[in-house]
Amino acid sequence: MAILELKDICKDYIQGKEPVHVLKHIDLTVEQGDYLAIMGPSGSGKTTLMNIIGCLDLPTSGSYTLNGENLQDLSDDALAEIRNKYIGFVFQGFYLLPKMNALDNVALPLELAGTDRKTARAEAMRYFEQFGLQGTEDRYPAQLSGGMRQRAALLRTYLFGKSVALLDEPFSALDTITKSAIHRWYLDVMEQIHLSTLFITHDIDEAILLSDRIYILSGRPGHITDEIHINVPKPRAGDFTLTPEFLAYKRQIIEAMHLS
């Protein structure tokens, strides 16, 4: 059974007295361990789609099923409960609490779930080496590099025990060298933890390197105009971005987004 399934999703808003059609006929499925990218020009509805997937908003029509639960016509409180139970968010700003050290930031979801502080810290500590954070336990966010803050944010999302992680331009704040290192690390760690992930990116190379599938949104209202499968086993070699196969995928995306 799919973890997440959207069928014929449409989203309209009322602006003045007129409806504004933002999304139409969106079909999208996420299986366990899938890593999916969403790409498209500004105004194509990417953020609206992520808000619907993240249970921050409901579609105007269509059906949305998350872990077997149908989310149509839920109250705001019920939707918030589903969101808190299943969805984790990682944004480019990381959102680590500045007055808590790295270990306490990462252990926070366990404490919020009722685990005592000592046990929560010990459980979080088990993952620090796997996530490349060893030696940063007592550092505050301002003392961490951008890459380390991103790793801490991703580990915190994982410890929230969510079914799906939603990433909005998660690596865009990183410099090129740091981003490349984080990409290699992320491919490795995702093979170990199998966290289903959807992310918005404007970086074509990043989407090809990290994704199993890439959805292209276009038009107003936004609709899926292409679904590109990256049929290369993960984790992918560091020189994958230099191969003819990679360049063929890049050309396909450029043509699908009408950038050529």
Short mmCIF file of N, CA and C in Angstrom, two decimals, residues 106-182:
data_model
loop_
_atom_site.label_atom_id
_atom_site.label_comp_id
_atom_site.label_asym_id
_atom_site.label_seq_id
_atom_site.Cartn_x
_atom_site.Cartn_y
_atom_site.Cartn_z
N VAL A 106 18.22 18.02 18.69
CA VAL A 106 17.88 16.76 18.04
C VAL A 106 16.99 15.90 18.93
N ALA A 107 17.23 15.94 20.25
CA ALA A 107 16.45 15.12 21.19
C ALA A 107 15.06 15.68 21.44
N LEU A 108 14.81 16.90 21.00
CA LEU A 108 13.54 17.57 21.31
C LEU A 108 12.30 16.76 20.95
N PRO A 109 12.22 16.17 19.74
CA PRO A 109 10.99 15.41 19.41
C PRO A 109 10.73 14.25 20.36
N LEU A 110 11.79 13.63 20.86
CA LEU A 110 11.60 12.52 21.79
C LEU A 110 11.05 13.03 23.11
N GLU A 111 11.54 14.18 23.56
CA GLU A 111 11.02 14.77 24.80
C GLU A 111 9.56 15.18 24.63
N LEU A 112 9.24 15.76 23.46
CA LEU A 112 7.85 16.17 23.21
C LEU A 112 6.91 14.97 23.19
N ALA A 113 7.47 13.79 22.85
CA ALA A 113 6.66 12.57 22.82
C ALA A 113 6.54 11.94 24.21
N GLY A 114 7.18 12.55 25.23
CA GLY A 114 7.03 12.06 26.59
C GLY A 114 8.23 11.33 27.16
N THR A 115 9.31 11.21 26.39
CA THR A 115 10.51 10.55 26.89
C THR A 115 11.24 11.51 27.84
N ASP A 116 11.74 10.99 28.97
CA ASP A 116 12.46 11.86 29.89
C ASP A 116 13.75 12.36 29.23
N ARG A 117 14.25 13.49 29.72
CA ARG A 117 15.34 14.19 29.03
C ARG A 117 16.59 13.33 28.92
N LYS A 118 16.96 12.63 29.98
CA LYS A 118 18.18 11.83 29.95
C LYS A 118 18.08 10.72 28.91
N THR A 119 16.94 10.03 28.88
CA THR A 119 16.75 8.95 27.91
C THR A 119 16.69 9.49 26.49
N ALA A 120 16.02 10.63 26.31
CA ALA A 120 15.91 11.25 24.99
C ALA A 120 17.28 11.63 24.45
N ARG A 121 18.12 12.21 25.30
CA ARG A 121 19.47 12.59 24.88
C ARG A 121 20.29 11.36 24.51
N ALA A 122 20.17 10.30 25.31
CA ALA A 122 20.93 9.07 25.03
C ALA A 122 20.48 8.44 23.70
N GLU A 123 19.16 8.46 23.44
CA GLU A 123 18.64 7.89 22.18
C GLU A 123 19.10 8.72 20.99
N ALA A 124 19.04 10.04 21.10
CA ALA A 124 19.48 10.91 20.01
C ALA A 124 20.97 10.74 19.75
N MET A 125 21.73 10.58 20.82
CA MET A 125 23.17 10.44 20.70
C MET A 125 23.56 9.23 19.86
N ARG A 126 22.74 8.20 19.85
CA ARG A 126 23.03 6.98 19.09
C ARG A 126 23.17 7.26 17.60
N TYR A 127 22.54 8.33 17.10
CA TYR A 127 22.52 8.60 15.67
C TYR A 127 23.55 9.65 15.24
N PHE A 128 24.26 10.25 16.19
CA PHE A 128 25.13 11.37 15.83
C PHE A 128 26.25 10.95 14.89
N GLU A 129 26.82 9.77 15.10
CA GLU A 129 27.88 9.34 14.20
C GLU A 129 27.33 9.01 12.82
N GLN A 130 26.18 8.32 12.78
CA GLN A 130 25.57 7.95 11.50
C GLN A 130 25.24 9.20 10.67
N PHE A 131 24.84 10.28 11.34
CA PHE A 131 24.47 11.50 10.64
C PHE A 131 25.64 12.48 10.51
N GLY A 132 26.85 12.00 10.84
CA GLY A 132 28.03 12.85 10.68
C GLY A 132 28.09 14.02 11.63
N LEU A 133 27.51 13.87 12.82
CA LEU A 133 27.44 14.97 13.78
C LEU A 133 28.30 14.75 15.02
N GLN A 134 29.09 13.69 15.03
CA GLN A 134 29.90 13.42 16.21
C GLN A 134 30.83 14.59 16.51
N GLY A 135 30.90 14.93 17.80
CA GLY A 135 31.73 16.05 18.23
C GLY A 135 31.01 17.38 18.26
N THR A 136 29.75 17.43 17.81
CA THR A 136 29.00 18.69 17.79
C THR A 136 27.95 18.76 18.89
N GLU A 137 27.90 17.76 19.75
CA GLU A 137 26.80 17.63 20.71
C GLU A 137 26.58 18.89 21.55
N ASP A 138 27.66 19.52 21.98
CA ASP A 138 27.55 20.67 22.90
C ASP A 138 27.59 22.01 22.18
N ARG A 139 27.63 21.99 20.86
CA ARG A 139 27.68 23.25 20.13
C ARG A 139 26.27 23.78 19.89
N TYR A 140 26.18 25.10 19.86
CA TYR A 140 24.91 25.76 19.57
C TYR A 140 24.80 25.99 18.06
N PRO A 141 23.58 26.18 17.55
CA PRO A 141 23.42 26.33 16.09
C PRO A 141 24.34 27.36 15.46
N ALA A 142 24.57 28.49 16.16
CA ALA A 142 25.44 29.52 15.60
C ALA A 142 26.88 29.07 15.47
N GLN A 143 27.25 28.01 16.19
CA GLN A 143 28.61 27.48 16.14
C GLN A 143 28.76 26.36 15.13
N LEU A 144 27.68 26.00 14.45
CA LEU A 144 27.70 24.91 13.47
C LEU A 144 27.77 25.47 12.06
N SER A 145 28.41 24.74 11.17
CA SER A 145 28.39 25.10 9.75
C SER A 145 26.99 24.87 9.19
N GLY A 146 26.75 25.43 8.00
CA GLY A 146 25.45 25.21 7.37
C GLY A 146 25.16 23.74 7.14
N GLY A 147 26.19 22.99 6.72
CA GLY A 147 26.00 21.56 6.50
C GLY A 147 25.65 20.82 7.77
N MET A 148 26.30 21.18 8.88
CA MET A 148 26.02 20.53 10.15
C MET A 148 24.62 20.88 10.66
N ARG A 149 24.20 22.12 10.46
CA ARG A 149 22.84 22.51 10.87
C ARG A 149 21.81 21.72 10.06
N GLN A 150 22.09 21.53 8.78
CA GLN A 150 21.16 20.77 7.95
C GLN A 150 21.09 19.32 8.41
N ARG A 151 22.22 18.73 8.75
CA ARG A 151 22.23 17.35 9.23
C ARG A 151 21.44 17.22 10.53
N ALA A 152 21.63 18.19 11.43
CA ALA A 152 20.90 18.17 12.70
C ALA A 152 19.39 18.29 12.46
N ALA A 153 19.00 19.17 11.53
CA ALA A 153 17.58 19.35 11.22
C ALA A 153 16.98 18.07 10.63
N LEU A 154 17.74 17.40 9.76
CA LEU A 154 17.25 16.16 9.16
C LEU A 154 17.15 15.04 10.19
N LEU A 155 18.12 14.97 11.10
CA LEU A 155 18.06 13.95 12.15
C LEU A 155 16.88 14.21 13.06
N ARG A 156 16.64 15.45 13.40
CA ARG A 156 15.49 15.79 14.25
C ARG A 156 14.19 15.37 13.58
N THR A 157 14.08 15.62 12.27
CA THR A 157 12.88 15.20 11.54
C THR A 157 12.73 13.68 11.58
N TYR A 158 13.83 12.97 11.41
CA TYR A 158 13.79 11.51 11.45
C TYR A 158 13.33 11.01 12.82
N LEU A 159 13.82 11.63 13.89
CA LEU A 159 13.46 11.19 15.23
C LEU A 159 12.02 11.53 15.60
N PHE A 160 11.41 12.44 14.86
CA PHE A 160 9.99 12.70 15.07
C PHE A 160 9.15 11.48 14.66
N GLY A 161 9.79 10.52 13.96
CA GLY A 161 9.10 9.28 13.61
C GLY A 161 8.05 9.45 12.55
N LYS A 162 8.24 10.39 11.64
CA LYS A 162 7.24 10.66 10.62
C LYS A 162 7.31 9.64 9.49
N SER A 163 6.23 9.54 8.74
CA SER A 163 6.19 8.67 7.59
C SER A 163 6.77 9.34 6.35
N VAL A 164 6.58 10.66 6.26
CA VAL A 164 7.00 11.41 5.07
C VAL A 164 7.70 12.69 5.52
N ALA A 165 8.84 12.99 4.90
CA ALA A 165 9.53 14.26 5.13
C ALA A 165 9.32 15.16 3.91
N LEU A 166 8.98 16.42 4.16
CA LEU A 166 8.80 17.40 3.11
C LEU A 166 9.92 18.43 3.23
N LEU A 167 10.66 18.60 2.16
CA LEU A 167 11.82 19.49 2.16
C LEU A 167 11.59 20.59 1.13
N ASP A 168 11.64 21.84 1.59
CA ASP A 168 11.44 22.99 0.70
C ASP A 168 12.78 23.67 0.48
N GLU A 169 13.35 23.49 -0.71
CA GLU A 169 14.67 24.04 -1.05
C GLU A 169 15.66 23.78 0.09
N PRO A 170 15.82 22.52 0.51
CA PRO A 170 16.56 22.24 1.75
C PRO A 170 18.04 22.56 1.69
N PHE A 171 18.63 22.57 0.50
CA PHE A 171 20.08 22.74 0.41
C PHE A 171 20.47 24.05 -0.28
N SER A 172 19.49 24.90 -0.56
CA SER A 172 19.78 26.10 -1.36
C SER A 172 20.63 27.12 -0.61
N ALA A 173 20.63 27.07 0.72
CA ALA A 173 21.41 28.04 1.49
C ALA A 173 22.88 27.64 1.62
N LEU A 174 23.23 26.47 1.11
CA LEU A 174 24.59 25.97 1.26
C LEU A 174 25.45 26.37 0.07
N ASP A 175 26.75 26.59 0.32
CA ASP A 175 27.65 26.86 -0.79
C ASP A 175 27.86 25.59 -1.61
N THR A 176 28.41 25.72 -2.78
CA THR A 176 28.51 24.62 -3.74
C THR A 176 29.26 23.42 -3.18
N ILE A 177 30.39 23.67 -2.52
CA ILE A 177 31.20 22.56 -2.00
C ILE A 177 30.46 21.85 -0.87
N THR A 178 29.86 22.63 0.04
CA THR A 178 29.10 22.02 1.15
C THR A 178 27.90 21.26 0.62
N LYS A 179 27.22 21.84 -0.37
CA LYS A 179 26.05 21.18 -0.94
C LYS A 179 26.43 19.83 -1.55
N SER A 180 27.55 19.79 -2.27
CA SER A 180 27.99 18.54 -2.88
C SER A 180 28.26 17.48 -1.83
N ALA A 181 28.91 17.88 -0.72
CA ALA A 181 29.19 16.93 0.36
C ALA A 181 27.90 16.45 1.02
N ILE A 182 26.96 17.36 1.23
CA ILE A 182 25.68 17.00 1.84
C ILE A 182 24.91 16.05 0.92
#
